[in-house]
Short mmCIF file of C-alpha atoms (C1' of nucleotides) in Angstrom, two decimals:
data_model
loop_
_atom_site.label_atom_id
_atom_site.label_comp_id
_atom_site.label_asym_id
_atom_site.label_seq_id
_atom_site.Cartn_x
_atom_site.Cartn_y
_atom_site.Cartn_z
CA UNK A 1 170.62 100.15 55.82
CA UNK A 2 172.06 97.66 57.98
CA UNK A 3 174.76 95.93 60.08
CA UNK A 4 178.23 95.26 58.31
CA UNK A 5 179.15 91.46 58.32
CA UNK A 6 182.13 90.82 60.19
CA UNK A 7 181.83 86.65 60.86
CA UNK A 8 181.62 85.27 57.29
CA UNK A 9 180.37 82.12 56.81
CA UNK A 10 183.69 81.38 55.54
CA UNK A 11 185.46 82.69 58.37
CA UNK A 12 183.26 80.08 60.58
CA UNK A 13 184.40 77.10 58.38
CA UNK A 14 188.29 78.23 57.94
CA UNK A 15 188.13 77.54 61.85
CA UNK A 16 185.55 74.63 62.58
CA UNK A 17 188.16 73.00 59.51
CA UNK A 18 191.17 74.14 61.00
CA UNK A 19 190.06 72.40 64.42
CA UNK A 20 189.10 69.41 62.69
CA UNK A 21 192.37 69.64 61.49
CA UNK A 22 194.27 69.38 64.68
CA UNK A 23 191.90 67.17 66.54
CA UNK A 24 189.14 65.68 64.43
CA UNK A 25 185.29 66.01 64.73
CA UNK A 26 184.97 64.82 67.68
CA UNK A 27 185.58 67.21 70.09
CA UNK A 28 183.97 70.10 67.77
CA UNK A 29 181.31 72.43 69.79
CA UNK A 30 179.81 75.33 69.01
CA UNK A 31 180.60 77.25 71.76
CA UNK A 32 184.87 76.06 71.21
CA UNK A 33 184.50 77.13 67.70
CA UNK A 34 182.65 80.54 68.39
CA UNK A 35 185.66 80.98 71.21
CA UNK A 36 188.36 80.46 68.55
CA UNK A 37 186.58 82.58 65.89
CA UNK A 38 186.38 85.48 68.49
CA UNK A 39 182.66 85.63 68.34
CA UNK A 40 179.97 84.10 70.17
CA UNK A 41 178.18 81.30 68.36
CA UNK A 42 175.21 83.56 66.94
CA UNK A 43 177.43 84.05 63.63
CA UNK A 44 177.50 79.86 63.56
CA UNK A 45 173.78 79.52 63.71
CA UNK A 46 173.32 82.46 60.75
CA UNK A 47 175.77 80.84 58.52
CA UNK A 48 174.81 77.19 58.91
CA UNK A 49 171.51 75.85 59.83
CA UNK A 50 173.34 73.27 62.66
CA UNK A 51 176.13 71.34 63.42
CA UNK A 52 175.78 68.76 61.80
CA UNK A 53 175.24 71.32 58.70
CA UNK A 54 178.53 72.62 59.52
CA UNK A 55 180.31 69.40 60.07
CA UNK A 56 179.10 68.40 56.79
CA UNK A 57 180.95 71.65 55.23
CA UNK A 58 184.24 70.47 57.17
CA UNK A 59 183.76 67.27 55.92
CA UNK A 60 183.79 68.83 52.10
CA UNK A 61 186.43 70.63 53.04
CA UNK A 62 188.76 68.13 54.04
CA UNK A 63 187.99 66.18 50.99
CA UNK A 64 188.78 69.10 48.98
CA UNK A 65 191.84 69.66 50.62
CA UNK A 66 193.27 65.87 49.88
CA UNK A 67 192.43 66.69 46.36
CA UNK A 68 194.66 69.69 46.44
CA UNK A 69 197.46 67.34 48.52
CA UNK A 70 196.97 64.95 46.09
CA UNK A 71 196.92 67.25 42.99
CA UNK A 72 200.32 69.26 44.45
CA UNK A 73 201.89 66.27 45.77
CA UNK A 74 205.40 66.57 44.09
CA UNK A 75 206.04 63.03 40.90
CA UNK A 76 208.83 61.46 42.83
CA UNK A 77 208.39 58.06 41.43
CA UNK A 78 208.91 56.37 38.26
CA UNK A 79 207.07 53.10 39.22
CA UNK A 80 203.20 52.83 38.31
CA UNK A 81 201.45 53.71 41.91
CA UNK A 82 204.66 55.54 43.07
CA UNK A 83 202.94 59.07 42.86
CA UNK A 84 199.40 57.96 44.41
CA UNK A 85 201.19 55.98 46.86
CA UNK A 86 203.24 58.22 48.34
CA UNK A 87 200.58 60.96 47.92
CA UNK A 88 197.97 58.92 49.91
CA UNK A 89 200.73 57.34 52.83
CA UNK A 90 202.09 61.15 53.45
CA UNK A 91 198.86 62.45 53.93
CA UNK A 92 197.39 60.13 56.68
CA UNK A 93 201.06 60.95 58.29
CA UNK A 94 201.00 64.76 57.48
CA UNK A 95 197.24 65.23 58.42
CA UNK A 96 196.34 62.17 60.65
CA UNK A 97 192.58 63.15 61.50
CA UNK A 98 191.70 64.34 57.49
CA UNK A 99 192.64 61.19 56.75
CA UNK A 100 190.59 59.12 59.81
CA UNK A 101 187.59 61.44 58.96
CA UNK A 102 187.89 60.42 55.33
CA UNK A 103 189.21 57.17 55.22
CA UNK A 104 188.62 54.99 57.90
CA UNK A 105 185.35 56.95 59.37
CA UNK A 106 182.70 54.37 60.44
CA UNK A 107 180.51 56.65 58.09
CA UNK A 108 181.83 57.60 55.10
CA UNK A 109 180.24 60.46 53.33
CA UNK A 110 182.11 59.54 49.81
CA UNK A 111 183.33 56.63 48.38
CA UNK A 112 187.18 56.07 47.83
CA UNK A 113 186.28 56.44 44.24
CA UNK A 114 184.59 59.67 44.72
CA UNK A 115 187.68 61.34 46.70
CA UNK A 116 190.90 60.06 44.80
CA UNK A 117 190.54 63.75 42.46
CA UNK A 118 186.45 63.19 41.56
CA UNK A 119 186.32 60.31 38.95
CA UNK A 120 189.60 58.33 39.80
CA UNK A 121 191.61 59.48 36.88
CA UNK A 122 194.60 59.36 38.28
CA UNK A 123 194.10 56.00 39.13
CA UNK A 124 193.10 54.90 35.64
CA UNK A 125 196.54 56.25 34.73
CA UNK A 126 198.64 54.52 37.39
CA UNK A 127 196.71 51.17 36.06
CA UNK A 128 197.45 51.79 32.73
CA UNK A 129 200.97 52.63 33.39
CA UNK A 130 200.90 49.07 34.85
CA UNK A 131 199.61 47.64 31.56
CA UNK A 132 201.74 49.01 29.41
CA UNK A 133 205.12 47.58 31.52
CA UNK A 134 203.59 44.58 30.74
CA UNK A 135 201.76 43.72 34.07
CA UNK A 136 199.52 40.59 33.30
CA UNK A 137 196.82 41.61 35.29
CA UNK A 138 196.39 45.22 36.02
CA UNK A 139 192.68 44.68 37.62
CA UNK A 140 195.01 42.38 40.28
CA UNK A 141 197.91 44.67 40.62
CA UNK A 142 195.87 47.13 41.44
CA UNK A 143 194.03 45.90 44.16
CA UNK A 144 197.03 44.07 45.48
CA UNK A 145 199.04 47.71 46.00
CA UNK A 146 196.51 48.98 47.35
CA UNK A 147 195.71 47.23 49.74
CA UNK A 148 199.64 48.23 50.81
CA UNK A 149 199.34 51.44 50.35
CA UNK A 150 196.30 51.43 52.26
CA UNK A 151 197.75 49.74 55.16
CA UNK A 152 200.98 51.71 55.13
CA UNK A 153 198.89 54.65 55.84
CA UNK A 154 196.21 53.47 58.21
CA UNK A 155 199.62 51.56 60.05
CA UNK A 156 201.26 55.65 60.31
CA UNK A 157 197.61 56.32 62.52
CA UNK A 158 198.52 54.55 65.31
CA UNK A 159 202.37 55.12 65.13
CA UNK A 160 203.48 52.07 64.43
CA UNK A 161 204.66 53.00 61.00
CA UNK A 162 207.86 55.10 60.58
CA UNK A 163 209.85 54.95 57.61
CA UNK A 164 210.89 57.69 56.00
CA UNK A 165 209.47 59.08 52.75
CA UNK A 166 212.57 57.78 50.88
CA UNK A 167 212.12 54.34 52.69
CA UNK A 168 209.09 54.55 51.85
CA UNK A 169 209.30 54.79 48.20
CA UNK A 170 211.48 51.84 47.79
CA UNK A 171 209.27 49.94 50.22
CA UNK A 172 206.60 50.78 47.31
CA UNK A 173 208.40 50.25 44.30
CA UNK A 174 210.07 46.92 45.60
CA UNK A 175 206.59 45.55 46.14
CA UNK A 176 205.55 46.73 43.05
CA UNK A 177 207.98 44.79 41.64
CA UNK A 178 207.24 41.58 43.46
CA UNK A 179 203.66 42.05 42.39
CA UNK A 180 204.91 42.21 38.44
CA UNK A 181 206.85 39.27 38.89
CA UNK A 182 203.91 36.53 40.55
CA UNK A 183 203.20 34.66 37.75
CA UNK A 184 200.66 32.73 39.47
CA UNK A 185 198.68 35.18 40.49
CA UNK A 186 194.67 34.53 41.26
CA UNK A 187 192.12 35.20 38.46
CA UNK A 188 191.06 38.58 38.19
CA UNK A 189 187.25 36.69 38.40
CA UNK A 190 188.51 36.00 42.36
CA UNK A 191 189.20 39.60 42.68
CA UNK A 192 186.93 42.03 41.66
CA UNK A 193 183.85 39.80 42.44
CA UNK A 194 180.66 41.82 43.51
CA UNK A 195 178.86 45.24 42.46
CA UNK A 196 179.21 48.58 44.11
CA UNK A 197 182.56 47.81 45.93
CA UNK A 198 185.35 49.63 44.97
CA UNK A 199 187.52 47.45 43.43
CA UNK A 200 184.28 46.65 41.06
CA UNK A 201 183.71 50.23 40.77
CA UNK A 202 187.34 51.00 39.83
CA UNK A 203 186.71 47.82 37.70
CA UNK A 204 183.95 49.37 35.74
CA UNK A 205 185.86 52.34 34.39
CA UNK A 206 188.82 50.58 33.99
CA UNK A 207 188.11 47.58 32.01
CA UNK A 208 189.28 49.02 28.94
CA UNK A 209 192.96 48.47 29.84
CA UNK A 210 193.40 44.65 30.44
CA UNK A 211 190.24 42.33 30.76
CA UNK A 212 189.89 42.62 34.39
CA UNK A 213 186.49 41.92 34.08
CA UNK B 1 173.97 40.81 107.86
CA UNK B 2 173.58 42.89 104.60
CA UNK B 3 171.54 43.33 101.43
CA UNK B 4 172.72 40.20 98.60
CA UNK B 5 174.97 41.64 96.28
CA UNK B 6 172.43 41.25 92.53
CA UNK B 7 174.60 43.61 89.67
CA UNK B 8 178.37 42.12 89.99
CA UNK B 9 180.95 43.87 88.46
CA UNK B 10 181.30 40.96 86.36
CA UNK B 11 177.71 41.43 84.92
CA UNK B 12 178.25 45.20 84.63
CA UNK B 13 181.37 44.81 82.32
CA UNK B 14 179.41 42.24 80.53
CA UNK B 15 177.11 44.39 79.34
CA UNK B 16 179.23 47.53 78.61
CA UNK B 17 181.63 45.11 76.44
CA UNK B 18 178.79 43.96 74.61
CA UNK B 19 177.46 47.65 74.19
CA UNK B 20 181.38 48.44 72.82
CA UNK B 21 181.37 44.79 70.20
CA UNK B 22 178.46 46.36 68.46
CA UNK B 23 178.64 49.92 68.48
CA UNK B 24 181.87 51.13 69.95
CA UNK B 25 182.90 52.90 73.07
CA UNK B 26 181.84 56.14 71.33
CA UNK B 27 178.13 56.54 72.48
CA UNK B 28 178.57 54.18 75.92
CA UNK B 29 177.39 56.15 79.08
CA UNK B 30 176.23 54.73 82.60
CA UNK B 31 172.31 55.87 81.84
CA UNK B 32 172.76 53.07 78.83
CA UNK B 33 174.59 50.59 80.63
CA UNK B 34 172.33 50.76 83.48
CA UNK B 35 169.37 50.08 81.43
CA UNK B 36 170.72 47.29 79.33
CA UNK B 37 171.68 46.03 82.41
CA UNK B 38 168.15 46.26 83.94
CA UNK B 39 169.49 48.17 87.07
CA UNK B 40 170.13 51.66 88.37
CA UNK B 41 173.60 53.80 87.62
CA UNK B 42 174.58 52.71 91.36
CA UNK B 43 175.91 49.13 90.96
CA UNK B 44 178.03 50.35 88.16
CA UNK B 45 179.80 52.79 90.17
CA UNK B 46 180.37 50.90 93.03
CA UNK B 47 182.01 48.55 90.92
CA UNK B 48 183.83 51.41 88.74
CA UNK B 49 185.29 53.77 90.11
CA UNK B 50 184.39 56.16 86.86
CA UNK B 51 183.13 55.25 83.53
CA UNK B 52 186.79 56.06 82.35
CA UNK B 53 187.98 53.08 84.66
CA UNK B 54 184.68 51.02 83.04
CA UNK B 55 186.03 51.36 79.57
CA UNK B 56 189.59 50.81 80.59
CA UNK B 57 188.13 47.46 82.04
CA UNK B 58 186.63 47.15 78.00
CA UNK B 59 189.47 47.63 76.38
CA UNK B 60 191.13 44.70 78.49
CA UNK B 61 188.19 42.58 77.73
CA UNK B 62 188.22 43.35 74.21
CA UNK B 63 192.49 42.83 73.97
CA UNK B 64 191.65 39.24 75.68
CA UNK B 65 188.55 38.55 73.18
CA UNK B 66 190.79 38.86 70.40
CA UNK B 67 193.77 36.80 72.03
CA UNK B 68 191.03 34.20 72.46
CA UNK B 69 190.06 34.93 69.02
CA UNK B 70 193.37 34.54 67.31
CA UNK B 71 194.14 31.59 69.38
CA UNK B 72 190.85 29.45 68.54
CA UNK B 73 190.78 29.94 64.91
CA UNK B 74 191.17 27.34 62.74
CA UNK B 75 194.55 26.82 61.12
CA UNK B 76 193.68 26.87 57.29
CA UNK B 77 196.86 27.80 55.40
CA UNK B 78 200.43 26.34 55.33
CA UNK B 79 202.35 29.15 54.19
CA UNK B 80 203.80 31.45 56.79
CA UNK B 81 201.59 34.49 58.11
CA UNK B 82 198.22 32.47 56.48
CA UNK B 83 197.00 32.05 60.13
CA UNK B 84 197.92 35.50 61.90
CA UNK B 85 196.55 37.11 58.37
CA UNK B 86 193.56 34.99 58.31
CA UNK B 87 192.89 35.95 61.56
CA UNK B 88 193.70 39.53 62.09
CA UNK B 89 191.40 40.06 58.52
CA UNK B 90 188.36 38.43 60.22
CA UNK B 91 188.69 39.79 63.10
CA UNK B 92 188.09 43.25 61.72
CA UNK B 93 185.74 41.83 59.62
CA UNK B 94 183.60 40.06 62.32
CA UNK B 95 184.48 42.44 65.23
CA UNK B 96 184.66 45.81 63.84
CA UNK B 97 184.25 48.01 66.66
CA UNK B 98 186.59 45.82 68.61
CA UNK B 99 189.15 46.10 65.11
CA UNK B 100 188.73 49.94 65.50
CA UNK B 101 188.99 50.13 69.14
CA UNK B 102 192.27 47.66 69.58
CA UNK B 103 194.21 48.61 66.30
CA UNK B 104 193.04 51.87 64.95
CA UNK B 105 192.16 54.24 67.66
CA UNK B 106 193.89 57.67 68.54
CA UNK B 107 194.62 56.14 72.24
CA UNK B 108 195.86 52.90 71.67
CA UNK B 109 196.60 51.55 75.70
CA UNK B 110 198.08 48.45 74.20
CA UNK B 111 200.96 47.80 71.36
CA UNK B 112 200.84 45.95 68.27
CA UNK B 113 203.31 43.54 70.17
CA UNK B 114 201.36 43.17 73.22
CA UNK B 115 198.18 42.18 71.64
CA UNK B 116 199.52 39.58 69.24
CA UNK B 117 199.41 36.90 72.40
CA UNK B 118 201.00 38.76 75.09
CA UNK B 119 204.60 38.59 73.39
CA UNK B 120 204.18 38.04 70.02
CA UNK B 121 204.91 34.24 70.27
CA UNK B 122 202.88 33.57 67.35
CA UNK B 123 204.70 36.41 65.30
CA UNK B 124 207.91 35.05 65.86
CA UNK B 125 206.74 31.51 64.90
CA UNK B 126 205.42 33.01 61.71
CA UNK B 127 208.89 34.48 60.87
CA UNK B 128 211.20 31.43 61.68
CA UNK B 129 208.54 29.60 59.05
CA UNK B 130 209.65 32.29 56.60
CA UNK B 131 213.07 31.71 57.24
CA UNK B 132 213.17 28.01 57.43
CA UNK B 133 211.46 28.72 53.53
CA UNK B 134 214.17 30.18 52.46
CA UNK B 135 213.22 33.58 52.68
CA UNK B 136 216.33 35.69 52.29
CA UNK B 137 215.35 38.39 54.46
CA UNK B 138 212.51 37.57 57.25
CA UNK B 139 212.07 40.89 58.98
CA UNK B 140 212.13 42.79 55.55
CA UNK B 141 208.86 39.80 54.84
CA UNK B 142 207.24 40.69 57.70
CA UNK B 143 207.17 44.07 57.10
CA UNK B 144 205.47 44.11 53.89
CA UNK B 145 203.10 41.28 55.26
CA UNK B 146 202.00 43.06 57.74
CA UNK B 147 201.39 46.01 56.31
CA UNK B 148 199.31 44.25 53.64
CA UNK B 149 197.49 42.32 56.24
CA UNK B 150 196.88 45.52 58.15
CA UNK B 151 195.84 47.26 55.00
CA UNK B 152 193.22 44.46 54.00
CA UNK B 153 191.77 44.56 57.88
CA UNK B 154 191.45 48.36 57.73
CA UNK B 155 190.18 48.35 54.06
CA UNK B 156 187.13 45.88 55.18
CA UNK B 157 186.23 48.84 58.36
CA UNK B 158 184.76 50.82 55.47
CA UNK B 159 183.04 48.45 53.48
CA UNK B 160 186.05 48.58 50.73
CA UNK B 161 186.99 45.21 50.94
CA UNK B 162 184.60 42.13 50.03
CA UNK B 163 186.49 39.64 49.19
CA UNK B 164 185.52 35.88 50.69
CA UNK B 165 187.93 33.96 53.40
CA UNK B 166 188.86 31.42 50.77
CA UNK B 167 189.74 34.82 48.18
CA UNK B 168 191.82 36.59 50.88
CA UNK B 169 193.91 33.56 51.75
CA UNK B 170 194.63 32.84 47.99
CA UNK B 171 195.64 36.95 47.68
CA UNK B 172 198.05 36.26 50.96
CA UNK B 173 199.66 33.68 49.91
CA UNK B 174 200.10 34.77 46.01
CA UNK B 175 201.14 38.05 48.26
CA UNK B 176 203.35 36.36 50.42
CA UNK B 177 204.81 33.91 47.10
CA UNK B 178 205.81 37.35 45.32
CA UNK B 179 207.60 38.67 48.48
CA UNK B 180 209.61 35.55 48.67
CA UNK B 181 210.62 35.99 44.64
CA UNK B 182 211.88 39.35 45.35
CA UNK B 183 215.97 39.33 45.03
CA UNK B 184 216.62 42.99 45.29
CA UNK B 185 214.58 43.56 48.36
CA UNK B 186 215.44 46.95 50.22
CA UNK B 187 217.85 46.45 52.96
CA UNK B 188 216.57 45.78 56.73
CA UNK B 189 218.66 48.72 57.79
CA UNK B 190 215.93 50.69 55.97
CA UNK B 191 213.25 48.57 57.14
CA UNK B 192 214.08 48.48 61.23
CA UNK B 193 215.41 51.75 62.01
CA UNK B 194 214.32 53.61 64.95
CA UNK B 195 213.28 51.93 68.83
CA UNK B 196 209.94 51.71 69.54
CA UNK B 197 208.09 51.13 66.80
CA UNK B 198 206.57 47.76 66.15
CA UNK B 199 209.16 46.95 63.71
CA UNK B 200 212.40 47.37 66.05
CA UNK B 201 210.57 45.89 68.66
CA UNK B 202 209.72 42.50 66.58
CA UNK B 203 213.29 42.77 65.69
CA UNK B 204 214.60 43.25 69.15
CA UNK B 205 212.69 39.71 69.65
CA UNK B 206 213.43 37.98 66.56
CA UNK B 207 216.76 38.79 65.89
CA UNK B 208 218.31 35.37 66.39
CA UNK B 209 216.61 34.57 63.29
CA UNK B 210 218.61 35.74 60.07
CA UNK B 211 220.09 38.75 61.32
CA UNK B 212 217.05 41.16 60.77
CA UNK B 213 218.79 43.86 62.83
"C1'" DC C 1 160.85 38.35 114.38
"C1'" DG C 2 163.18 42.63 114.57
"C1'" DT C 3 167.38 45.20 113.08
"C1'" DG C 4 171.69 46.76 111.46
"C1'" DT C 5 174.05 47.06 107.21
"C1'" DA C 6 175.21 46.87 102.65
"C1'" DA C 7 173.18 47.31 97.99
"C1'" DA C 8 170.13 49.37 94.90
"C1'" DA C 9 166.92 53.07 93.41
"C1'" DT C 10 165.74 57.83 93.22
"C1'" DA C 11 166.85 62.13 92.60
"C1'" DA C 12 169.72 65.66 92.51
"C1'" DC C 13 174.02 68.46 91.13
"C1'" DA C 14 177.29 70.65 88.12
"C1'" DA C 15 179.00 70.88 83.73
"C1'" DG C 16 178.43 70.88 78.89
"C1'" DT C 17 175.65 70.27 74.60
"C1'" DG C 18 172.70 72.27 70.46
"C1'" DT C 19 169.65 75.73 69.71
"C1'" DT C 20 166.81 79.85 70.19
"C1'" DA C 21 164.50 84.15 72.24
"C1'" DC C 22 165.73 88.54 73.15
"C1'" DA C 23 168.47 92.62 73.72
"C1'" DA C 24 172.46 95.48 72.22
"C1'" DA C 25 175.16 97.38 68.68
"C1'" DA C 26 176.59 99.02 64.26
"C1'" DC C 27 175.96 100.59 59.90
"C1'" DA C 28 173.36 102.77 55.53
"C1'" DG C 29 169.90 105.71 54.08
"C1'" DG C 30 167.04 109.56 55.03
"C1'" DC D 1 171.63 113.15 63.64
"C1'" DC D 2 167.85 109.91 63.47
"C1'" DT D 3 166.00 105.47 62.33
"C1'" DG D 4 165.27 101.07 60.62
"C1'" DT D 5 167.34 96.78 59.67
"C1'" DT D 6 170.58 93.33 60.21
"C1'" DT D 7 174.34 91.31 62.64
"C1'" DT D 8 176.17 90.17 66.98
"C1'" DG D 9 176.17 89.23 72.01
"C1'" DT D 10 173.74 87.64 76.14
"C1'" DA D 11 171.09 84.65 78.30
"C1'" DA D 12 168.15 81.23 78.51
"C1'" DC D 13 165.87 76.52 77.47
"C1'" DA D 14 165.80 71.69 77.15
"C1'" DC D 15 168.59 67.91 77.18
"C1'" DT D 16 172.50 64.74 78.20
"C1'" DT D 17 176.57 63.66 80.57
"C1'" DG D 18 179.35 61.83 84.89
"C1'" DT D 19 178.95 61.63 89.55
"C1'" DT D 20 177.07 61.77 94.23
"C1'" DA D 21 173.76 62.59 98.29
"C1'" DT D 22 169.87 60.55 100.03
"C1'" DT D 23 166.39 57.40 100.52
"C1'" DT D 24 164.55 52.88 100.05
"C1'" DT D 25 165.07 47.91 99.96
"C1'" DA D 26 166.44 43.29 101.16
"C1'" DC D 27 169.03 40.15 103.41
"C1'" DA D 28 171.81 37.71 107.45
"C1'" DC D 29 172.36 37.51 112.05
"C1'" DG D 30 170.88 38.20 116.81
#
DNA sequence: CGTGTAAAATAACAAGTGTTACAAAACAGG
DNA sequence: CCTGTTTTGTAACACTTGTTATTTTACACG
């Protein structure tokens, strides 16, 4: 009764992601993704209503996709933070624009909270795991690491980061370490200080492990 | 003899660096400049010989802002890195486009190295300090430092980091205090490995210090 | 007070953008 | 094998971009 599909709307996003992929959302047209789907960019407009509708699904793509790096990324480290760590370093250095377009974007569609695995479980464990090796203040710790981690990864962007995964890991856990050991450290009131940020957020549903707040 | 010059180059890379402090090079065109300018497309490319060369001219401007930046503020902590810290942190906090365009863009024109005071003067003075403290292993310190100083500049490009001046230099120097506990640090072989990357090349510098390399 | 000359304004060009009107093609049902 | 319907391709529109040809303007010198 009519015309077969043969662009998928899926078909359009597997390559608008895929060029994301390789060289971020900025250089992202319609008529360069029609080109590399082997179609003209009809199929684009049927599937998604515009570009910026389509940018949106790359954008929830990628975001998926660190979840699955995340999720798959192999437990390498015994430390508390070892595993989201090295998870979160090795992606911006394995998949440089995901991680600009997620985390460092001047617009961020979801909150850090909302991407590490949809509810920040994980990092409820790694706190926890903290806690229970005795760290005094687990609200502190973990803002303190990452902040590293953090910087390790946004430091890979620009190339001026190159340690090896191994180095890396006992880069991590030696800080870690350091971290346990400051006795003196600032109250967790100086920390985790106003609503909506993240440490506050991360605060919220974590304060059942250690008084942070 | 001839008309009086009235749009110097001066006044047109006024106005485009101002365009770039508050919204970044991103959405700059002549049209724009022109009109925030109060003149024609002409003057700017008689004075430019493209808009490439114009933001190439921005990016110098904005590498000597921060110099001037970094230079003129206030010296507020005694512990080594508190200044550079302090400063890099606001910096990206008060100048974010200028943060993103100098330290975290895909094309960066300058190094690390060459934008910390044309020749990281300041860097090595903040390392000697950490030596003459007693810190067993300087370049290993300014490693981590950095990183975490770079990780709290990039956090606050997001609107992930809210912590007050007076907060952030407490967290560097209880940061910097645990660093300086650490005994079993990692080694600097692991640290400065391979040329060219900021780390070899602050060693290359620094080296007469306490044997980083 | 002209007048040549450099500067600025106007307007155009070519290229590229998102988006859409329209025509061609391909398939399922009769 | 038609035929209708939907998908796809073609081509266009309106707009923006960098850049440049052309015209207008204003000044310094004779």
């Amino acid at each position: 009764m009519a015309r077969k599909e043969s662009i998928s709307s899926r078909m359009v996003l597997d390559t608008a992601f895929e060029m994301a992929r390789e060289e971020g959302l900025k250089n992202i047209t319609a008529r360069r993704v029609a080109e590399r789907a082997g179609c003209s960019t009809q199929p684009i407009f049927r599937s998604f209503q515009s570009m910026e509708d389509l940018m949106d699904g790359v954008y929830e793509r990628a975001a998926a996709f660190f979840q699955d790096f995340y999720a798959l990324y192999p437990k390498l480290g015994e430390f508390p933070f070892a595993n989201l760590g090295m998870a979160y370093i090795s992606f911006a250095r394995e998949e440089r624009e995901l991680f600009r377009m997620l985390f460092v974007s001047a617009e961020p569609k979801k909150s850090l909270y909302e991407l590490l695995n949809g509810g920040a479980e994980n990092v409820k464990a790694e706190i926890q795991a903290a806690a229970a090796q005795g760290c005094p203040d687990p609200g502190a710790m973990f803002t303190k690491m990452w902040i590293f981690i953090h910087g390790a990864a946004c430091m890979s962007l620009t190339g001026d980061y190159d340690l090896s995964d191994q180095e890396t890991l006992k880069m991590l856990e030696s800080v870690y370490r350091s971290f346990l050991k400051e006795r003196e450290s600032i109250s967790p009131q100086d920390i985790v200080r106003q609503e909506g940020s993240l440490f506050s957020e991360l605060g919220d549903h974590g304060n059942e492990l250690g008084g942070t707040k």
